[in-house]
Amino acid sequence: MLIGQFLKNQSKLIISLSVLLGFSALVFFATENTYNTIESISVWVREVFGQYYLILGLFCVLLLIILAISPFGRTRIGKSEDRPEFSNWSWVAMLYSTGMGAGILLRAVQEPVYMYLNPPVEVKTGDKILALEYTFYQWGFTAWAFYGLFALIIGFHIYSRNKPSLSSSAFDEILKNRFALVAIDILVIVTTVFGLIAAIGLGTTQITGGMEHLISKPLGFGTAVSFTILICTIAFVSVWKGIDKGIKRISNINIAVALLLLVFVFSQGKMAQLMSDFMFASGNYIIDLIPMSLALGNFDPGDAFLTDWTYYYWAFWLAWAPFTGIFIARISKGRTIRQFLLGVLLIPSLG
């Protein structure tokens, strides 16, 4: 009786664990075949749905801007008397740290160099500005628009309408089928875990690669495992301590270290030139946002580039949107929709 009740109450957890364990077994016992199958499916999805990704991305950016500047932007996430729980500094630190993480530290250096050496399109501004422009595009407004729209929907339902903190709560008035709602939550759980695995894997690879470059010596598999355990332990402790004592503190430290790194870069380079290039590329990015977002005219880099880069990034941001969106909604309670949307779109994109 008790077991049956438990199975009924924890059906989402049990099904999600079963899917994840089954997938883990496939990866363990048939690593190469599983990888090849996943890669083939990934490429097929990007080739078939890639254009829809582009349209969806631009739609999300424009929609959030319209909502922010409209009278609706004065509405608070939560009750009218609610006020922000976290300071602007901590809020921005948590947005930046949870949304991008270690990936941007590598890509901020690697991607502009790659784009400079392999320009995706030809424009009059020159390859250097174009390289920065495409890097801003692939890590900027669109990624945060995906996060922001999901966070707004979830935050409004949880804090303004007192719905459960589940992704399916955004659909419970549209979908009356209980199994469909359960399927949505299971899909979010599974994709979130996949996204976390990918992020940890990429982060560990970056750390290991950096260490190997510094000491000019290859590091073994054990080192990668050790870094993985360390990262997971820090993440576990931060979550266990809660947002205020865990995630917020680590995010504040993280953003402080990032700013120190920025100061170091400025001190070692030509600051005036760096700022000039940054401002020029940022202005071009805003001007060219629509043709870049839809791959129109001179900003059509071809199917190969789109599949390998833009479609891949958009799929990655969308996979992360449920997990990141719920967290952003949690830390944004009490802010007006205008503060929330402009903050989510602009501040992390500038980072």
Tab-separated table of C-alpha atoms in Angstrom:
chain	number	residue	atom	x	y	z
A	1	MET	CA	0.000	0.000	0.000
A	2	LEU	CA	2.735	2.441	1.041
A	3	ILE	CA	4.902	1.433	-1.909
A	4	GLY	CA	2.011	1.918	-4.313
A	5	GLN	CA	1.266	5.356	-2.857
A	6	PHE	CA	4.943	6.314	-3.114
A	7	LEU	CA	5.123	5.206	-6.744
A	8	LYS	CA	2.006	7.222	-7.513
A	9	ASN	CA	3.247	10.384	-5.770
A	10	GLN	CA	6.772	10.185	-7.163
A	11	SER	CA	5.928	9.117	-10.699
A	12	LYS	CA	7.795	12.055	-12.273
A	13	LEU	CA	10.945	11.285	-10.302
A	14	ILE	CA	10.812	7.564	-11.032
A	15	ILE	CA	10.200	7.976	-14.770
A	16	SER	CA	12.900	10.650	-15.060
A	17	LEU	CA	15.425	8.493	-13.189
A	18	SER	CA	14.541	5.505	-15.353
A	19	VAL	CA	15.125	7.487	-18.548
A	20	LEU	CA	18.417	8.884	-17.257
A	21	LEU	CA	19.671	5.522	-15.977
A	22	GLY	CA	18.713	3.856	-19.252
A	23	PHE	CA	20.550	6.508	-21.210
A	24	SER	CA	23.576	6.232	-18.898
A	25	ALA	CA	23.689	2.478	-19.508
A	26	LEU	CA	23.653	3.054	-23.267
A	27	VAL	CA	26.512	5.531	-23.020
A	28	PHE	CA	28.535	3.204	-20.785
A	29	PHE	CA	28.100	-0.007	-22.764
A	30	ALA	CA	27.916	1.430	-26.304
A	31	THR	CA	29.760	4.728	-26.062
A	32	GLU	CA	30.760	5.222	-29.686
A	33	ASN	CA	27.471	4.058	-31.197
A	34	THR	CA	25.490	6.202	-28.756
A	35	TYR	CA	27.626	9.240	-29.510
A	36	ASN	CA	27.257	8.779	-33.269
A	37	THR	CA	23.496	8.342	-32.934
A	38	ILE	CA	23.123	11.440	-30.763
A	39	GLU	CA	25.298	13.487	-33.107
A	40	SER	CA	23.254	12.357	-36.131
A	41	ILE	CA	19.991	13.239	-34.388
A	42	SER	CA	21.422	16.589	-33.276
A	43	VAL	CA	22.507	17.512	-36.797
A	44	TRP	CA	19.135	16.414	-38.219
A	45	VAL	CA	17.218	18.511	-35.676
A	46	ARG	CA	19.368	21.562	-36.387
A	47	GLU	CA	19.025	21.175	-40.150
A	48	VAL	CA	15.248	20.694	-40.020
A	49	PHE	CA	14.330	23.171	-37.277
A	50	GLY	CA	17.240	25.611	-37.554
A	51	GLN	CA	15.292	28.308	-39.384
A	52	TYR	CA	12.561	28.099	-36.753
A	53	TYR	CA	15.233	28.618	-34.088
A	54	LEU	CA	16.257	31.856	-35.797
A	55	ILE	CA	12.682	33.135	-36.041
A	56	LEU	CA	11.945	32.147	-32.441
A	57	GLY	CA	15.090	33.878	-31.202
A	58	LEU	CA	14.288	37.201	-32.856
A	59	PHE	CA	10.644	36.931	-31.775
A	60	CYS	CA	11.680	36.472	-28.125
A	61	VAL	CA	14.020	39.478	-28.226
A	62	LEU	CA	11.429	41.791	-29.785
A	63	LEU	CA	8.622	40.528	-27.548
A	64	LEU	CA	10.587	41.159	-24.354
A	65	ILE	CA	11.553	44.663	-25.491
A	66	ILE	CA	7.903	45.470	-26.290
A	67	LEU	CA	6.745	44.093	-22.924
A	68	ALA	CA	9.428	46.059	-21.075
A	69	ILE	CA	8.518	49.439	-22.589
A	70	SER	CA	4.741	48.855	-22.491
A	71	PRO	CA	2.505	49.733	-19.509
A	72	PHE	CA	2.644	46.019	-18.639
A	73	GLY	CA	6.282	46.607	-17.681
A	74	ARG	CA	5.199	48.330	-14.452
A	75	THR	CA	3.652	45.104	-13.143
A	76	ARG	CA	5.617	43.365	-10.404
A	77	ILE	CA	6.574	39.701	-10.396
A	78	GLY	CA	4.601	38.701	-7.330
A	79	LYS	CA	2.237	40.828	-5.281
A	80	SER	CA	2.100	44.601	-5.671
A	81	GLU	CA	3.674	45.037	-2.221
A	82	ASP	CA	6.564	42.622	-2.890
A	83	ARG	CA	10.059	44.066	-3.176
A	84	PRO	CA	13.322	42.523	-4.456
A	85	GLU	CA	14.898	40.042	-2.071
A	86	PHE	CA	18.436	40.549	-3.398
A	87	SER	CA	20.525	43.641	-4.112
A	88	ASN	CA	21.161	44.655	-7.708
A	89	TRP	CA	24.800	43.514	-7.406
A	90	SER	CA	23.896	40.034	-6.155
A	91	TRP	CA	21.028	39.741	-8.626
A	92	VAL	CA	23.274	40.548	-11.590
A	93	ALA	CA	26.011	38.272	-10.219
A	94	MET	CA	23.603	35.343	-10.000
A	95	LEU	CA	22.166	36.062	-13.458
A	96	TYR	CA	25.598	36.137	-15.021
A	97	SER	CA	26.984	33.129	-13.137
A	98	THR	CA	24.053	30.778	-13.640
A	99	GLY	CA	23.275	31.762	-17.215
A	100	MET	CA	26.684	31.457	-18.857
A	101	GLY	CA	29.209	30.113	-16.381
A	102	ALA	CA	32.601	28.832	-17.455
A	103	GLY	CA	31.742	28.625	-21.148
A	104	ILE	CA	31.996	32.342	-21.782
A	105	LEU	CA	35.496	32.529	-20.246
A	106	LEU	CA	36.777	30.220	-22.968
A	107	ARG	CA	34.578	31.418	-25.811
A	108	ALA	CA	35.227	35.101	-25.101
A	109	VAL	CA	38.814	34.505	-26.190
A	110	GLN	CA	38.495	31.576	-28.556
A	111	GLU	CA	35.459	32.587	-30.575
A	112	PRO	CA	36.508	36.079	-31.736
A	113	VAL	CA	39.877	34.664	-32.815
A	114	TYR	CA	38.195	31.867	-34.767
A	115	MET	CA	35.726	34.272	-36.372
A	116	TYR	CA	38.563	36.633	-37.270
A	117	LEU	CA	40.533	33.855	-38.956
A	118	ASN	CA	37.408	32.331	-40.537
A	119	PRO	CA	34.952	35.199	-41.239
A	120	PRO	CA	31.411	33.795	-41.632
A	121	VAL	CA	30.403	36.629	-43.993
A	122	GLU	CA	32.006	39.560	-45.801
A	123	VAL	CA	31.144	43.080	-44.627
A	124	LYS	CA	32.722	46.510	-44.965
A	125	THR	CA	33.476	46.927	-41.251
A	126	GLY	CA	36.390	44.499	-41.406
A	127	ASP	CA	37.037	41.040	-40.020
A	128	LYS	CA	38.020	42.211	-36.516
A	129	ILE	CA	34.756	44.028	-35.818
A	130	LEU	CA	32.772	41.266	-37.517
A	131	ALA	CA	34.385	38.653	-35.264
A	132	LEU	CA	33.330	40.573	-32.154
A	133	GLU	CA	29.882	41.224	-33.605
A	134	TYR	CA	29.173	37.532	-34.199
A	135	THR	CA	30.488	36.613	-30.755
A	136	PHE	CA	28.148	39.181	-29.180
A	137	TYR	CA	25.304	37.843	-31.299
A	138	GLN	CA	25.764	34.225	-30.252
A	139	TRP	CA	26.176	35.024	-26.540
A	140	GLY	CA	24.006	38.121	-26.247
A	141	PHE	CA	20.399	39.232	-26.483
A	142	THR	CA	18.918	36.089	-28.023
A	143	ALA	CA	20.269	33.664	-25.436
A	144	TRP	CA	19.006	35.860	-22.625
A	145	ALA	CA	15.685	36.392	-24.368
A	146	PHE	CA	15.151	32.613	-24.293
A	147	TYR	CA	15.943	32.588	-20.578
A	148	GLY	CA	13.988	35.757	-19.858
A	149	LEU	CA	10.755	34.752	-21.570
A	150	PHE	CA	10.671	31.393	-19.823
A	151	ALA	CA	11.534	33.042	-16.493
A	152	LEU	CA	8.797	35.644	-16.945
A	153	ILE	CA	6.136	33.036	-17.695
A	154	ILE	CA	7.155	30.824	-14.767
A	155	GLY	CA	7.642	33.742	-12.362
A	156	PHE	CA	4.255	35.231	-13.203
A	157	HIS	CA	2.495	31.905	-12.641
A	158	ILE	CA	4.348	31.045	-9.423
A	159	TYR	CA	4.432	34.406	-7.642
A	160	SER	CA	1.538	36.358	-9.138
A	161	ARG	CA	-0.939	33.502	-9.550
A	162	ASN	CA	0.292	31.190	-6.757
A	163	LYS	CA	0.834	28.223	-9.035
A	164	PRO	CA	3.201	25.330	-8.159
A	165	SER	CA	6.868	25.875	-9.050
A	166	LEU	CA	6.687	23.457	-11.965
A	167	SER	CA	7.136	24.132	-15.659
A	168	SER	CA	3.790	22.485	-16.341
A	169	SER	CA	2.044	25.154	-14.244
A	170	ALA	CA	2.306	27.485	-17.243
A	171	PHE	CA	0.147	25.073	-19.255
A	172	ASP	CA	-2.352	23.708	-16.730
A	173	GLU	CA	-5.141	26.003	-17.945
A	174	ILE	CA	-4.504	25.092	-21.578
A	175	LEU	CA	-3.818	21.369	-21.237
A	176	LYS	CA	-6.386	19.550	-19.142
A	177	ASN	CA	-4.742	16.184	-19.737
A	178	ARG	CA	-2.807	15.235	-16.579
A	179	PHE	CA	-0.456	12.932	-18.481
A	180	ALA	CA	0.530	15.748	-20.836
A	181	LEU	CA	1.402	17.970	-17.861
A	182	VAL	CA	3.438	15.178	-16.270
A	183	ALA	CA	5.225	14.633	-19.591
A	184	ILE	CA	6.196	18.333	-19.693
A	185	ASP	CA	7.774	18.145	-16.227
A	186	ILE	CA	9.612	14.930	-17.082
A	187	LEU	CA	10.917	16.459	-20.309
A	188	VAL	CA	12.169	19.514	-18.392
A	189	ILE	CA	13.899	17.324	-15.785
A	190	VAL	CA	15.615	15.151	-18.388
A	191	THR	CA	16.727	18.051	-20.610
A	192	THR	CA	17.966	19.955	-17.549
A	193	VAL	CA	20.120	17.018	-16.459
A	194	PHE	CA	21.460	16.652	-20.008
A	195	GLY	CA	22.259	20.362	-20.024
A	196	LEU	CA	24.048	20.108	-16.670
A	197	ILE	CA	26.070	17.136	-17.882
A	198	ALA	CA	27.097	19.052	-21.004
A	199	ALA	CA	28.021	22.142	-18.967
A	200	ILE	CA	30.079	20.152	-16.451
A	201	GLY	CA	31.772	18.230	-19.251
A	202	LEU	CA	32.665	21.411	-21.138
A	203	GLY	CA	33.809	23.148	-17.953
A	204	THR	CA	36.009	20.239	-16.915
A	205	THR	CA	37.530	20.056	-20.394
A	206	GLN	CA	38.320	23.774	-20.302
A	207	ILE	CA	39.982	23.573	-16.877
A	208	THR	CA	41.991	20.486	-17.806
A	209	GLY	CA	43.040	21.998	-21.134
A	210	GLY	CA	44.132	25.209	-19.418
A	211	MET	CA	46.176	23.291	-16.856
A	212	GLU	CA	47.836	21.227	-19.586
A	213	HIS	CA	48.765	24.404	-21.445
A	214	LEU	CA	50.247	25.996	-18.309
A	215	ILE	CA	52.396	23.036	-17.279
A	216	SER	CA	53.070	21.782	-20.840
A	217	LYS	CA	52.207	18.277	-19.752
A	218	PRO	CA	49.193	16.071	-20.573
A	219	LEU	CA	46.931	15.287	-17.636
A	220	GLY	CA	45.290	11.910	-17.270
A	221	PHE	CA	41.678	10.840	-16.989
A	222	GLY	CA	41.954	10.907	-13.194
A	223	THR	CA	42.547	14.653	-13.242
A	224	ALA	CA	39.369	15.248	-15.236
A	225	VAL	CA	37.434	13.049	-12.798
A	226	SER	CA	38.895	14.977	-9.842
A	227	PHE	CA	37.861	18.321	-11.327
A	228	THR	CA	34.391	16.941	-12.047
A	229	ILE	CA	33.991	15.790	-8.440
A	230	LEU	CA	35.249	19.160	-7.174
A	231	ILE	CA	32.820	21.119	-9.374
A	232	CYS	CA	29.890	18.892	-8.377
A	233	THR	CA	30.809	19.188	-4.689
A	234	ILE	CA	30.906	22.988	-4.826
A	235	ALA	CA	27.575	23.022	-6.684
A	236	PHE	CA	26.021	20.628	-4.155
A	237	VAL	CA	27.200	22.665	-1.163
A	238	SER	CA	25.975	25.935	-2.687
A	239	VAL	CA	22.530	24.459	-3.337
A	240	TRP	CA	22.424	22.788	0.082
A	241	LYS	CA	23.246	26.103	1.793
A	242	GLY	CA	20.426	27.803	-0.096
A	243	ILE	CA	20.388	30.847	-2.319
A	244	ASP	CA	21.316	33.469	0.281
A	245	LYS	CA	24.197	31.611	1.959
A	246	GLY	CA	25.291	29.473	-0.960
A	247	ILE	CA	24.557	30.470	-4.541
A	248	LYS	CA	24.561	34.222	-3.859
A	249	ARG	CA	27.945	34.175	-2.125
A	250	ILE	CA	29.594	32.040	-4.784
A	251	SER	CA	28.094	34.245	-7.513
A	252	ASN	CA	29.397	37.402	-5.813
A	253	ILE	CA	32.876	35.882	-5.629
A	254	ASN	CA	32.590	34.729	-9.227
A	255	ILE	CA	31.655	38.156	-10.575
A	256	ALA	CA	34.410	39.816	-8.513
A	257	VAL	CA	37.005	37.443	-9.990
A	258	ALA	CA	35.603	38.098	-13.486
A	259	LEU	CA	35.962	41.855	-12.951
A	260	LEU	CA	39.550	41.390	-11.752
A	261	LEU	CA	40.229	39.400	-14.909
A	262	LEU	CA	38.717	42.235	-16.955
A	263	VAL	CA	40.974	44.763	-15.205
A	264	PHE	CA	43.981	42.541	-15.925
A	265	VAL	CA	43.085	42.328	-19.621
A	266	PHE	CA	42.704	46.109	-19.825
A	267	SER	CA	46.009	46.665	-18.008
A	268	GLN	CA	47.875	44.370	-20.394
A	269	GLY	CA	46.373	45.739	-23.603
A	270	LYS	CA	45.576	49.007	-25.317
A	271	MET	CA	42.557	50.107	-23.307
A	272	ALA	CA	41.473	52.895	-25.658
A	273	GLN	CA	41.595	50.555	-28.658
A	274	LEU	CA	39.785	47.794	-26.769
A	275	MET	CA	36.982	50.144	-25.725
A	276	SER	CA	36.739	51.597	-29.233
A	277	ASP	CA	36.431	48.143	-30.798
A	278	PHE	CA	33.916	47.091	-28.140
A	279	MET	CA	31.692	50.133	-28.688
A	280	PHE	CA	31.913	49.921	-32.484
A	281	ALA	CA	31.144	46.188	-32.535
A	282	SER	CA	28.294	46.634	-30.029
A	283	GLY	CA	26.730	49.369	-32.148
A	284	ASN	CA	27.006	47.261	-35.287
A	285	TYR	CA	25.522	44.294	-33.441
A	286	ILE	CA	22.428	46.305	-32.515
A	287	ILE	CA	22.099	47.737	-36.043
A	288	ASP	CA	22.575	44.347	-37.705
A	289	LEU	CA	20.547	42.333	-35.183
A	290	ILE	CA	17.585	41.612	-37.464
A	291	PRO	CA	19.517	40.516	-40.594
A	292	MET	CA	21.918	38.510	-38.418
A	293	SER	CA	19.040	36.893	-36.524
A	294	LEU	CA	17.344	35.775	-39.739
A	295	ALA	CA	20.520	35.184	-41.804
A	296	LEU	CA	19.418	37.696	-44.430
A	297	GLY	CA	21.388	39.255	-47.279
A	298	ASN	CA	25.050	39.839	-46.485
A	299	PHE	CA	24.552	38.163	-43.109
A	300	ASP	CA	23.740	34.734	-44.496
A	301	PRO	CA	26.829	32.665	-43.575
A	302	GLY	CA	25.534	29.502	-45.231
A	303	ASP	CA	24.010	26.286	-43.936
A	304	ALA	CA	27.288	24.773	-42.744
A	305	PHE	CA	28.112	27.680	-40.433
A	306	LEU	CA	24.555	27.993	-39.156
A	307	THR	CA	24.334	24.276	-38.354
A	308	ASP	CA	27.700	24.157	-36.603
A	309	TRP	CA	27.398	27.447	-34.733
A	310	THR	CA	24.151	29.417	-34.516
A	311	TYR	CA	21.682	26.528	-34.572
A	312	TYR	CA	23.866	24.659	-32.066
A	313	TYR	CA	23.963	27.619	-29.684
A	314	TRP	CA	20.243	28.299	-29.980
A	315	ALA	CA	19.471	24.639	-29.221
A	316	PHE	CA	21.827	24.787	-26.233
A	317	TRP	CA	20.220	27.950	-24.825
A	318	LEU	CA	16.738	26.488	-25.317
A	319	ALA	CA	17.742	23.287	-23.518
A	320	TRP	CA	18.976	25.389	-20.596
A	321	ALA	CA	15.969	27.742	-20.568
A	322	PRO	CA	13.699	25.700	-18.235
A	323	PHE	CA	16.381	25.236	-15.563
A	324	THR	CA	17.822	28.742	-15.799
A	325	GLY	CA	14.405	30.335	-16.248
A	326	ILE	CA	13.022	28.867	-13.031
A	327	PHE	CA	16.070	30.075	-11.107
A	328	ILE	CA	15.906	33.566	-12.637
A	329	ALA	CA	12.220	33.751	-11.702
A	330	ARG	CA	13.076	32.736	-8.127
A	331	ILE	CA	15.684	35.477	-7.619
A	332	SER	CA	13.620	38.141	-9.427
A	333	LYS	CA	10.516	38.111	-7.239
A	334	GLY	CA	9.463	41.653	-6.345
A	335	ARG	CA	11.018	43.341	-9.369
A	336	THR	CA	8.893	45.028	-11.997
A	337	ILE	CA	8.703	43.302	-15.343
A	338	ARG	CA	10.512	46.299	-16.871
A	339	GLN	CA	13.392	46.019	-14.381
A	340	PHE	CA	13.462	42.282	-14.842
A	341	LEU	CA	13.436	42.202	-18.644
A	342	LEU	CA	15.855	45.069	-19.223
A	343	GLY	CA	18.146	43.637	-16.554
A	344	VAL	CA	18.046	40.130	-17.985
A	345	LEU	CA	18.493	41.297	-21.584
A	346	LEU	CA	21.043	44.074	-21.206
A	347	ILE	CA	23.318	43.491	-18.217
A	348	PRO	CA	24.403	39.873	-18.826
A	349	SER	CA	24.716	40.577	-22.561
A	350	LEU	CA	27.187	43.368	-21.796
A	351	GLY	CA	29.188	40.873	-19.750
